[in-house]
PDB file of C-alpha atoms in Angstrom:
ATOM      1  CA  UNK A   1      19.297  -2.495  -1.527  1.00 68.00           C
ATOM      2  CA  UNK A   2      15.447  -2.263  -1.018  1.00 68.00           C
ATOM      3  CA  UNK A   3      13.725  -4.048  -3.345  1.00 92.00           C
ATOM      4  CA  UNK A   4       9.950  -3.835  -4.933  1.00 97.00           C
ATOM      5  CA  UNK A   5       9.814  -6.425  -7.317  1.00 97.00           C
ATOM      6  CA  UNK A   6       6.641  -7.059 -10.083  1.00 97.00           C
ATOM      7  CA  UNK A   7       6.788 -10.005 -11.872  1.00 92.00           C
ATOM      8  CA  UNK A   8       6.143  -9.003 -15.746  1.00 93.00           C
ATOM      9  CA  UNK A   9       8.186  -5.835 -17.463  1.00 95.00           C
ATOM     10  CA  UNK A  10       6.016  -6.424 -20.596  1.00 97.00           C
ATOM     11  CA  UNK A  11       2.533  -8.669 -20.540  1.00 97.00           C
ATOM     12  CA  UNK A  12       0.320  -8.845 -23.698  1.00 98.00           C
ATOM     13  CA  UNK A  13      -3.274 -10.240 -22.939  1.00 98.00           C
ATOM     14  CA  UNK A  14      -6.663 -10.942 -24.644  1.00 98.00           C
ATOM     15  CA  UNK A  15     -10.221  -9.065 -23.911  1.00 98.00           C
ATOM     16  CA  UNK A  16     -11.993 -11.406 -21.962  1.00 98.00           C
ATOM     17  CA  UNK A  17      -8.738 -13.193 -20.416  1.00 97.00           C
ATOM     18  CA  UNK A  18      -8.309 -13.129 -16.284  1.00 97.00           C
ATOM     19  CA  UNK A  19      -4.810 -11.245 -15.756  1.00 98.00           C
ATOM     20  CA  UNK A  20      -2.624 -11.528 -12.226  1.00 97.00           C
ATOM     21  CA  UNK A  21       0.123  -8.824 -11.571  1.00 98.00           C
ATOM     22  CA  UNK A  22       1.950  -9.681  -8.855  1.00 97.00           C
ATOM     23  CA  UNK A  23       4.203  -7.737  -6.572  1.00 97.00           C
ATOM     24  CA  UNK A  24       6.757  -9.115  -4.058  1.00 98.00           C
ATOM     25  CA  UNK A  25       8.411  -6.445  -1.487  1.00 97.00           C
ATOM     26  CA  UNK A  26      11.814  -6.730   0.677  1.00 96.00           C
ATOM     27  CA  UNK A  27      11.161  -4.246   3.351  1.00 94.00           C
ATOM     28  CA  UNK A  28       8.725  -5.772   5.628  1.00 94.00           C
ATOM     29  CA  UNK A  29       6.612  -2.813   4.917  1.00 95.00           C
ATOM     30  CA  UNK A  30       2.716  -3.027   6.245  1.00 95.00           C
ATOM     31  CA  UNK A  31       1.331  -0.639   3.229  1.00 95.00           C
ATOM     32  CA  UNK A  32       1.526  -1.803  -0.655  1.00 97.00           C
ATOM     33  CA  UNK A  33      -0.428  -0.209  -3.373  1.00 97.00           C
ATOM     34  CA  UNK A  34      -1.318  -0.029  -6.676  1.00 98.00           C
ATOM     35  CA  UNK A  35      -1.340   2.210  -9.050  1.00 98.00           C
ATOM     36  CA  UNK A  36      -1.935   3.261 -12.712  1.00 98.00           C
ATOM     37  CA  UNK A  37      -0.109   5.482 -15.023  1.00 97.00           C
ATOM     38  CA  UNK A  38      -1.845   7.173 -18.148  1.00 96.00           C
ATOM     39  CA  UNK A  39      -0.521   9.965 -19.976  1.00 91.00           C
ATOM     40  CA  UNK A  40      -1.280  13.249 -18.907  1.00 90.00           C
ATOM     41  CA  UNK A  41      -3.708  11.990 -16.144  1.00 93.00           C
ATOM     42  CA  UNK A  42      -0.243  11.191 -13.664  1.00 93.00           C
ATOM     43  CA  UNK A  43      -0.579   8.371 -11.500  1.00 96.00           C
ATOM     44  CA  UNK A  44      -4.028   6.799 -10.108  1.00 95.00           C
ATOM     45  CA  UNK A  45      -4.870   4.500  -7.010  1.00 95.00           C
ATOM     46  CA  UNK A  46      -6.829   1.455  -7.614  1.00 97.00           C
ATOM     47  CA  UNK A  47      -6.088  -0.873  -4.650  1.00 97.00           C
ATOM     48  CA  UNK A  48      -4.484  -0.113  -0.765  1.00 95.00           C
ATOM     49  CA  UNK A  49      -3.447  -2.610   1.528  1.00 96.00           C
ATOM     50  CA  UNK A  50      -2.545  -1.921   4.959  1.00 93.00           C
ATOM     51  CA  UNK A  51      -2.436  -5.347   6.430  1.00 92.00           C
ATOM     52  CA  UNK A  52      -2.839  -8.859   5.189  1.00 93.00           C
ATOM     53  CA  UNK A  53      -6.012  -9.338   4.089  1.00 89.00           C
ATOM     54  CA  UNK A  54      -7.233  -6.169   4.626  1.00 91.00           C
ATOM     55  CA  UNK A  55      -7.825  -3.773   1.581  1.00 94.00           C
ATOM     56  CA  UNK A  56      -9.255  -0.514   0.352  1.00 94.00           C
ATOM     57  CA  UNK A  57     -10.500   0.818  -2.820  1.00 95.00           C
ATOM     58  CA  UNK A  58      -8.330   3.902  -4.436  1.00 94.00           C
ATOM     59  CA  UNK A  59      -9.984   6.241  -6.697  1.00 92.00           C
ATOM     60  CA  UNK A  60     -10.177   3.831 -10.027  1.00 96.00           C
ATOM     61  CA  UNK A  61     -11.279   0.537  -8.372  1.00 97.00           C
ATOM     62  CA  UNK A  62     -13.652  -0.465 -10.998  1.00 97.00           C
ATOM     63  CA  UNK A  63     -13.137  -3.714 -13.363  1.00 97.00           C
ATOM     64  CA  UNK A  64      -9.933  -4.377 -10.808  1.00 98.00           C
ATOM     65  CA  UNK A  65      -9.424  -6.562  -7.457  1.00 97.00           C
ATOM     66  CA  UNK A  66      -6.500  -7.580  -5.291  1.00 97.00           C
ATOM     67  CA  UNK A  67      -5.116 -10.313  -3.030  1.00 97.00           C
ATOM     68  CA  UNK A  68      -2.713 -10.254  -0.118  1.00 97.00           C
ATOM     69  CA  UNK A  69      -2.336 -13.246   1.654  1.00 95.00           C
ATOM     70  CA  UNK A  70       1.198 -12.470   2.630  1.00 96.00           C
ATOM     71  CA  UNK A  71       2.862  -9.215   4.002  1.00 96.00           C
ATOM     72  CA  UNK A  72       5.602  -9.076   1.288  1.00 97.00           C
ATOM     73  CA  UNK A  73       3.000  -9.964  -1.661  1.00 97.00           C
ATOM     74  CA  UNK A  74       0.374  -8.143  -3.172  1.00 98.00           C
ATOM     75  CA  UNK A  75      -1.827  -9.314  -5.981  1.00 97.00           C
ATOM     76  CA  UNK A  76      -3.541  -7.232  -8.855  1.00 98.00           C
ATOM     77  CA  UNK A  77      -6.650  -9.058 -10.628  1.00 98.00           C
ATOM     78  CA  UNK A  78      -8.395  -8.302 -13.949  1.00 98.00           C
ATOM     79  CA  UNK A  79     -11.381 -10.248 -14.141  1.00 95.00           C
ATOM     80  CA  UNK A  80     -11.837  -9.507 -17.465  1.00 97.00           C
ATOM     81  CA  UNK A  81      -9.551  -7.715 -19.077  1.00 98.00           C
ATOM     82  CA  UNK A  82     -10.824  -5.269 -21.370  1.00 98.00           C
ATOM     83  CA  UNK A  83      -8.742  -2.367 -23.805  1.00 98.00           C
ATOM     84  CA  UNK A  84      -9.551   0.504 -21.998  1.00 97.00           C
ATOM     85  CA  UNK A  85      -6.895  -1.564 -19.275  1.00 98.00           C
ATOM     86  CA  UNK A  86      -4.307  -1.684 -21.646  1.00 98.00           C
ATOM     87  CA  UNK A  87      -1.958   1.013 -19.478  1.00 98.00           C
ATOM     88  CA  UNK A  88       1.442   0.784 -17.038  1.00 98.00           C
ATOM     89  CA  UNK A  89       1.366  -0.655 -13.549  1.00 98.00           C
ATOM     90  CA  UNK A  90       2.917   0.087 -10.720  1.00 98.00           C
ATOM     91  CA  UNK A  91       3.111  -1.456  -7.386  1.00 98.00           C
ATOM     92  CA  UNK A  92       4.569   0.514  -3.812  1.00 97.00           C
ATOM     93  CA  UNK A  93       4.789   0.225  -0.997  1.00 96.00           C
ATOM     94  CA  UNK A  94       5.358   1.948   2.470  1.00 94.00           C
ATOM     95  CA  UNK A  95       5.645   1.971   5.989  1.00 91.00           C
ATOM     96  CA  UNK A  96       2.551   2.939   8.260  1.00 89.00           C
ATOM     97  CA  UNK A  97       3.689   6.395   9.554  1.00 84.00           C
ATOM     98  CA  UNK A  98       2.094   8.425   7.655  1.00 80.00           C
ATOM     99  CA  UNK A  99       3.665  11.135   5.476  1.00 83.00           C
ATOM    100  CA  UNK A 100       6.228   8.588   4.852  1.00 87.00           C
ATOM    101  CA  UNK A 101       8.288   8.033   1.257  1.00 92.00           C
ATOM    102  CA  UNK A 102       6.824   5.112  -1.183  1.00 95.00           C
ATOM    103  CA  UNK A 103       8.988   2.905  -2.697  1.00 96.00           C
ATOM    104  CA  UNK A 104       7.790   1.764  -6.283  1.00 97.00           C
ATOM    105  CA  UNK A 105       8.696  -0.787  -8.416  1.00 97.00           C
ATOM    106  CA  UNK A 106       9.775  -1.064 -12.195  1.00 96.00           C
ATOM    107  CA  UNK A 107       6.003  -0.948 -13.716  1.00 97.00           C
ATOM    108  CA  UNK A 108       4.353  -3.531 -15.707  1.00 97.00           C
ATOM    109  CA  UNK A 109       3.040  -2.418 -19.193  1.00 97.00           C
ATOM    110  CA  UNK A 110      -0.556  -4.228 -20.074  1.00 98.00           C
ATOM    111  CA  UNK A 111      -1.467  -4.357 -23.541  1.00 98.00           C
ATOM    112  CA  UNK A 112      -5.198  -5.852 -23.997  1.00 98.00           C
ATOM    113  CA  UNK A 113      -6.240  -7.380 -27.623  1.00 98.00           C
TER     114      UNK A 113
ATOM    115  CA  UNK B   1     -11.077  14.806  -1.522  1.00 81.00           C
ATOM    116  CA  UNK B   2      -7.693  16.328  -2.253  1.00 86.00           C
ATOM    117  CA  UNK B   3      -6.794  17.100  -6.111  1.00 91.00           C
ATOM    118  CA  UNK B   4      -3.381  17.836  -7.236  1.00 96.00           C
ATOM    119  CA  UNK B   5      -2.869  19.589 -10.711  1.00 96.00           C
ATOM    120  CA  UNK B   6       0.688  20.378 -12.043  1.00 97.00           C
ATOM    121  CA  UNK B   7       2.225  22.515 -14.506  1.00 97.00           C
ATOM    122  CA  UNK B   8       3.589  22.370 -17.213  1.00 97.00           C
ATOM    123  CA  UNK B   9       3.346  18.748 -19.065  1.00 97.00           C
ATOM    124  CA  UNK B  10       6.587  18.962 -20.791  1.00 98.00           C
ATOM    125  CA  UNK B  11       9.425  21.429 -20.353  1.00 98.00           C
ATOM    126  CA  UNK B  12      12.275  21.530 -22.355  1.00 98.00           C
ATOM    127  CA  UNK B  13      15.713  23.346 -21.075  1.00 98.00           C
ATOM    128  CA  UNK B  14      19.542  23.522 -22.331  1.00 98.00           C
ATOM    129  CA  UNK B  15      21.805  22.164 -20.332  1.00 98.00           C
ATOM    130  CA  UNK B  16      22.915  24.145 -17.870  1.00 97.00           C
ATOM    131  CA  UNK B  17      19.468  26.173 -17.552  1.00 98.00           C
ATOM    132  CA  UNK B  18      17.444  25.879 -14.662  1.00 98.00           C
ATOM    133  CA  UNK B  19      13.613  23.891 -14.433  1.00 98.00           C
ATOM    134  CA  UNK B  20      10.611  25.288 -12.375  1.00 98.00           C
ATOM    135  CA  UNK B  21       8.128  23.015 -11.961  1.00 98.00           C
ATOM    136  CA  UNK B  22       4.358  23.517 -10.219  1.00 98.00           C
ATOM    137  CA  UNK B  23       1.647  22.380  -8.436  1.00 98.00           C
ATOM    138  CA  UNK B  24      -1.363  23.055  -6.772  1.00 98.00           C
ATOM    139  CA  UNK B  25      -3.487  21.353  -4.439  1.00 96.00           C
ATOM    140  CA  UNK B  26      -6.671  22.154  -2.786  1.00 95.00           C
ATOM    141  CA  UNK B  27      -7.126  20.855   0.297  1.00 92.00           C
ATOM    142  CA  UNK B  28      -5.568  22.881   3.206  1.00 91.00           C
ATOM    143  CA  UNK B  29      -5.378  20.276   5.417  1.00 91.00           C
ATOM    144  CA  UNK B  30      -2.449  19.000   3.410  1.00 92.00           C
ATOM    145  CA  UNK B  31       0.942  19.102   4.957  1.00 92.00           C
ATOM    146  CA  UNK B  32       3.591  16.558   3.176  1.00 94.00           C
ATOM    147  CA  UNK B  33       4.622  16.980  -0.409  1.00 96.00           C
ATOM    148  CA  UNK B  34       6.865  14.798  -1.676  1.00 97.00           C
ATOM    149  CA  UNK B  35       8.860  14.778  -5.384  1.00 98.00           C
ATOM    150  CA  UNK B  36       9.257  12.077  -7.276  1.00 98.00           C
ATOM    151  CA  UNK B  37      11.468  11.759 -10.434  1.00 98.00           C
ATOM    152  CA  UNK B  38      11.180   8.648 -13.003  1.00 98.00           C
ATOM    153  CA  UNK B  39      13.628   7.974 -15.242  1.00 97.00           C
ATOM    154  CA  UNK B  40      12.490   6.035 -18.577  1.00 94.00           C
ATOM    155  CA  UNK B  41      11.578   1.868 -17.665  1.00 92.00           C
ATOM    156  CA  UNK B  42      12.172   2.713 -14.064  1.00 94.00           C
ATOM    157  CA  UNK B  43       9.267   3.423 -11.357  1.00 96.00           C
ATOM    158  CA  UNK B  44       9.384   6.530  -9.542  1.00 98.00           C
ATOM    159  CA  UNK B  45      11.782   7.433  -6.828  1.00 97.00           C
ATOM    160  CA  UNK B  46      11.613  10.144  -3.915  1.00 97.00           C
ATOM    161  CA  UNK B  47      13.930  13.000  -5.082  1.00 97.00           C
ATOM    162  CA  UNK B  48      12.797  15.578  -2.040  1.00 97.00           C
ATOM    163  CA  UNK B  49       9.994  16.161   0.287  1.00 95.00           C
ATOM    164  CA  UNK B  50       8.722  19.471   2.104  1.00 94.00           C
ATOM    165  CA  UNK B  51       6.672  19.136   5.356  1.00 91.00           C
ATOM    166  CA  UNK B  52       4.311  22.058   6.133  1.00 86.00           C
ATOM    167  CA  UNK B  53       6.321  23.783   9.089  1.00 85.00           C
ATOM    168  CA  UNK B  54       8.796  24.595   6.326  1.00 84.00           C
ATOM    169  CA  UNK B  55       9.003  27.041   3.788  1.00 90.00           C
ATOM    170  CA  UNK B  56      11.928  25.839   1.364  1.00 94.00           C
ATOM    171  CA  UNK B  57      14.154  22.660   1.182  1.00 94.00           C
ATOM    172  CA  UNK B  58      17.599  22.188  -0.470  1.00 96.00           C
ATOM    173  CA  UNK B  59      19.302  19.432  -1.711  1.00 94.00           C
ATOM    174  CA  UNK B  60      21.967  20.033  -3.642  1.00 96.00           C
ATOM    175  CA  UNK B  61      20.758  20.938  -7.205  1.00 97.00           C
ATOM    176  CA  UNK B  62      17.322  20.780  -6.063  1.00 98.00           C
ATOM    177  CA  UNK B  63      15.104  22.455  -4.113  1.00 98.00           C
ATOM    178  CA  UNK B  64      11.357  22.652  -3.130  1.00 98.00           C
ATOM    179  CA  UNK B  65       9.514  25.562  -1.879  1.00 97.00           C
ATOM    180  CA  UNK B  66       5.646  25.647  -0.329  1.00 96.00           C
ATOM    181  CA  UNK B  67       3.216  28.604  -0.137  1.00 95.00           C
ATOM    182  CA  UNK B  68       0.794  27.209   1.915  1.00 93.00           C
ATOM    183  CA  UNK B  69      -1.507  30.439   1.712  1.00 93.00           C
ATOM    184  CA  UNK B  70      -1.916  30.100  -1.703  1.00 94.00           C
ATOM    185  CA  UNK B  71      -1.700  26.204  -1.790  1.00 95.00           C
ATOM    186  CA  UNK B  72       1.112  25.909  -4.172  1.00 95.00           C
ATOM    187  CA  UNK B  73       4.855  24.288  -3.835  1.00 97.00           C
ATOM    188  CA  UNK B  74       7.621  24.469  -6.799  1.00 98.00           C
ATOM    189  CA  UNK B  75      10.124  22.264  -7.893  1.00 98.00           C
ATOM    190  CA  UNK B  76      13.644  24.161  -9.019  1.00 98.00           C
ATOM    191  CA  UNK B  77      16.372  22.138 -10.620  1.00 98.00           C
ATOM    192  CA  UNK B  78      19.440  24.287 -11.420  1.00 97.00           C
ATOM    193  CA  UNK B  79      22.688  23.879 -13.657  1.00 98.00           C
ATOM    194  CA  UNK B  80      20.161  21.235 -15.461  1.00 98.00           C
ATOM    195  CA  UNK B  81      22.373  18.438 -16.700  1.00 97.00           C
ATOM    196  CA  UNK B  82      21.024  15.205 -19.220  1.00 96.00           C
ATOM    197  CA  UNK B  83      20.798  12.806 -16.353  1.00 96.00           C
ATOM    198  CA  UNK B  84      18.010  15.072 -15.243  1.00 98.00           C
ATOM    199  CA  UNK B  85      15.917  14.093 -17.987  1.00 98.00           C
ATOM    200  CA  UNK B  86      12.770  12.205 -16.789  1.00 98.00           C
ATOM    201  CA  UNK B  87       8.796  12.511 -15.900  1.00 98.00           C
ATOM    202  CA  UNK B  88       8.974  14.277 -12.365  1.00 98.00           C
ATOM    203  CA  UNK B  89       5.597  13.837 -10.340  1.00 98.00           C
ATOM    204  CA  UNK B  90       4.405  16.210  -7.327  1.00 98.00           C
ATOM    205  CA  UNK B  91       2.204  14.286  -4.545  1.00 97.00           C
ATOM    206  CA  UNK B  92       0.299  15.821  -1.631  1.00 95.00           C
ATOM    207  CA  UNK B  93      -0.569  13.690   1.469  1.00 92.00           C
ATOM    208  CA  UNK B  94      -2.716  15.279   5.101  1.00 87.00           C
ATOM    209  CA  UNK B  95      -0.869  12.970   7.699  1.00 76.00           C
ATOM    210  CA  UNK B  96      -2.143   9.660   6.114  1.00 79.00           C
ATOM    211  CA  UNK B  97      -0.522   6.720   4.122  1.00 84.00           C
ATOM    212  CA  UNK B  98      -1.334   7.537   0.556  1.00 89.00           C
ATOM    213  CA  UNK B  99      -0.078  10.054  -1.677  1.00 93.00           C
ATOM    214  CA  UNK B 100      -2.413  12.405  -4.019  1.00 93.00           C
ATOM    215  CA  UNK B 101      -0.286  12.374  -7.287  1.00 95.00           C
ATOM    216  CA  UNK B 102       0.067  15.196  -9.967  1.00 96.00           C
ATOM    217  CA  UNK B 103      -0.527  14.690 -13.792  1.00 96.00           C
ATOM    218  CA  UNK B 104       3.493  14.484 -14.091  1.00 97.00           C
ATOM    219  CA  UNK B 105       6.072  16.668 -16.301  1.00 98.00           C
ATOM    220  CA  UNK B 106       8.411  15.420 -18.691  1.00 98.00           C
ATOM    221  CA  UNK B 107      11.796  17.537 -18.397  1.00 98.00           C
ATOM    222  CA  UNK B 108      13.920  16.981 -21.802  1.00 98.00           C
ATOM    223  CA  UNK B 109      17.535  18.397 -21.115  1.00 98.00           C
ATOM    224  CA  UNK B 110      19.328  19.217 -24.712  1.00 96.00           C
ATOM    225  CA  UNK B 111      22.825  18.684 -24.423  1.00 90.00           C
TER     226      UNK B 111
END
């Protein structure tokens, strides 16, 4: 069964704290994203990978960074988390053909004090 | 760049009914749209997809259908059962590796 696996269900943090999300995938897929869900605005890209080391910004970048220094993990960063971050993440990924299905994982729900 | 917007937010059906659900997108140059259902402390999962050579897809219970002239596809779910309860997204991609996601639709199926 393929797998995309993030670390945290549930992760409470303070304003001001540096946050990881991390995101481990089973397929030997090339692409792995990130994504975040908000009521009534669906979900939003923040990060693309297409390669190890190689990255590109989604439409909500801002306040966020990422890491992948291995094909199977990818890494979401809050420098400093703030409230308006408090939201559910959710990692995929995909193979590079384009037009192809994305396989998600289970979500992480941030809550920033 | 490509914008998705999809109607309605919530729908609520009897069991047994059947569940439209649409979307719009704006940029012609699209030509995959996929479905994806999520079911509550789950991430979302491919249901159905519609390429742009084709007019109407079914699968079982479900099917999708795409007017590309006036840049909309639907979502129909009939003989709507419980387990169908969940936030359904639309997504539109043009040949590349990410998806352009609707605002989603919660579907509540009463028993």
């Amino acid at each position: 069964d393929v797998k995309v696996t993030q670390s945290s269900r549930y992760l409470v943090k303070r304003t001001g704290e540096k946050v990881f999300l991390e995101c481990v995938q089973d397929m030997d897929h090339e692409n792995m994203f990130w994504y975040r869900q908000d009521p009534g605005l669906g979900l939003r890209l923040i990060y693309f990978s297409y390669d190890v080391k190689m990255k590109e910004k989604g439409d909500i970048p801002e306040g966020y960074s990422v890491s992948r220094e291995k094909k199977e993990r990818f890494s979401l960063i809050l420098e400093s988390a703030s409230t308006n971050q408090t939201s559910m993440y959710l990692c995929a990924s995909s193979k590079p053909t384009g037009n192809t299905e994305a396989f998600f994982g289970q979500g992480t729900r941030l809550t920033v004090v | 760049g490509e914008n998705v917007e999809q109607h309605p937010s919530t729908l609520s059906v009897q069991e047994g009914d059947s569940a439209v659900i649409k979307c719009t997108y704006s940029d012609s140059a699209s030509n995959y749209f996929p479905w994806y259902k999520q079911e509550l402390g789950k991430g979302p999962q491919l249901i159905i997809d519609i390429r742009s050579n084709v007019g109407e897809k079914k699968d079982q219970r479900i099917a999708v259908t795409l007017n590309k002239t006036a840049k909309h596809f639907s979502l129909h779910i009939t003989e709507t059962q419980p387990e169908d309860s969940a936030v359904y997204f639309c997504a539109a991609s043009m040949n590349t590796d990410k998806l352009i996601f609707g605002t989603g639709t919660r579907l509540q199926v009463f028993p």
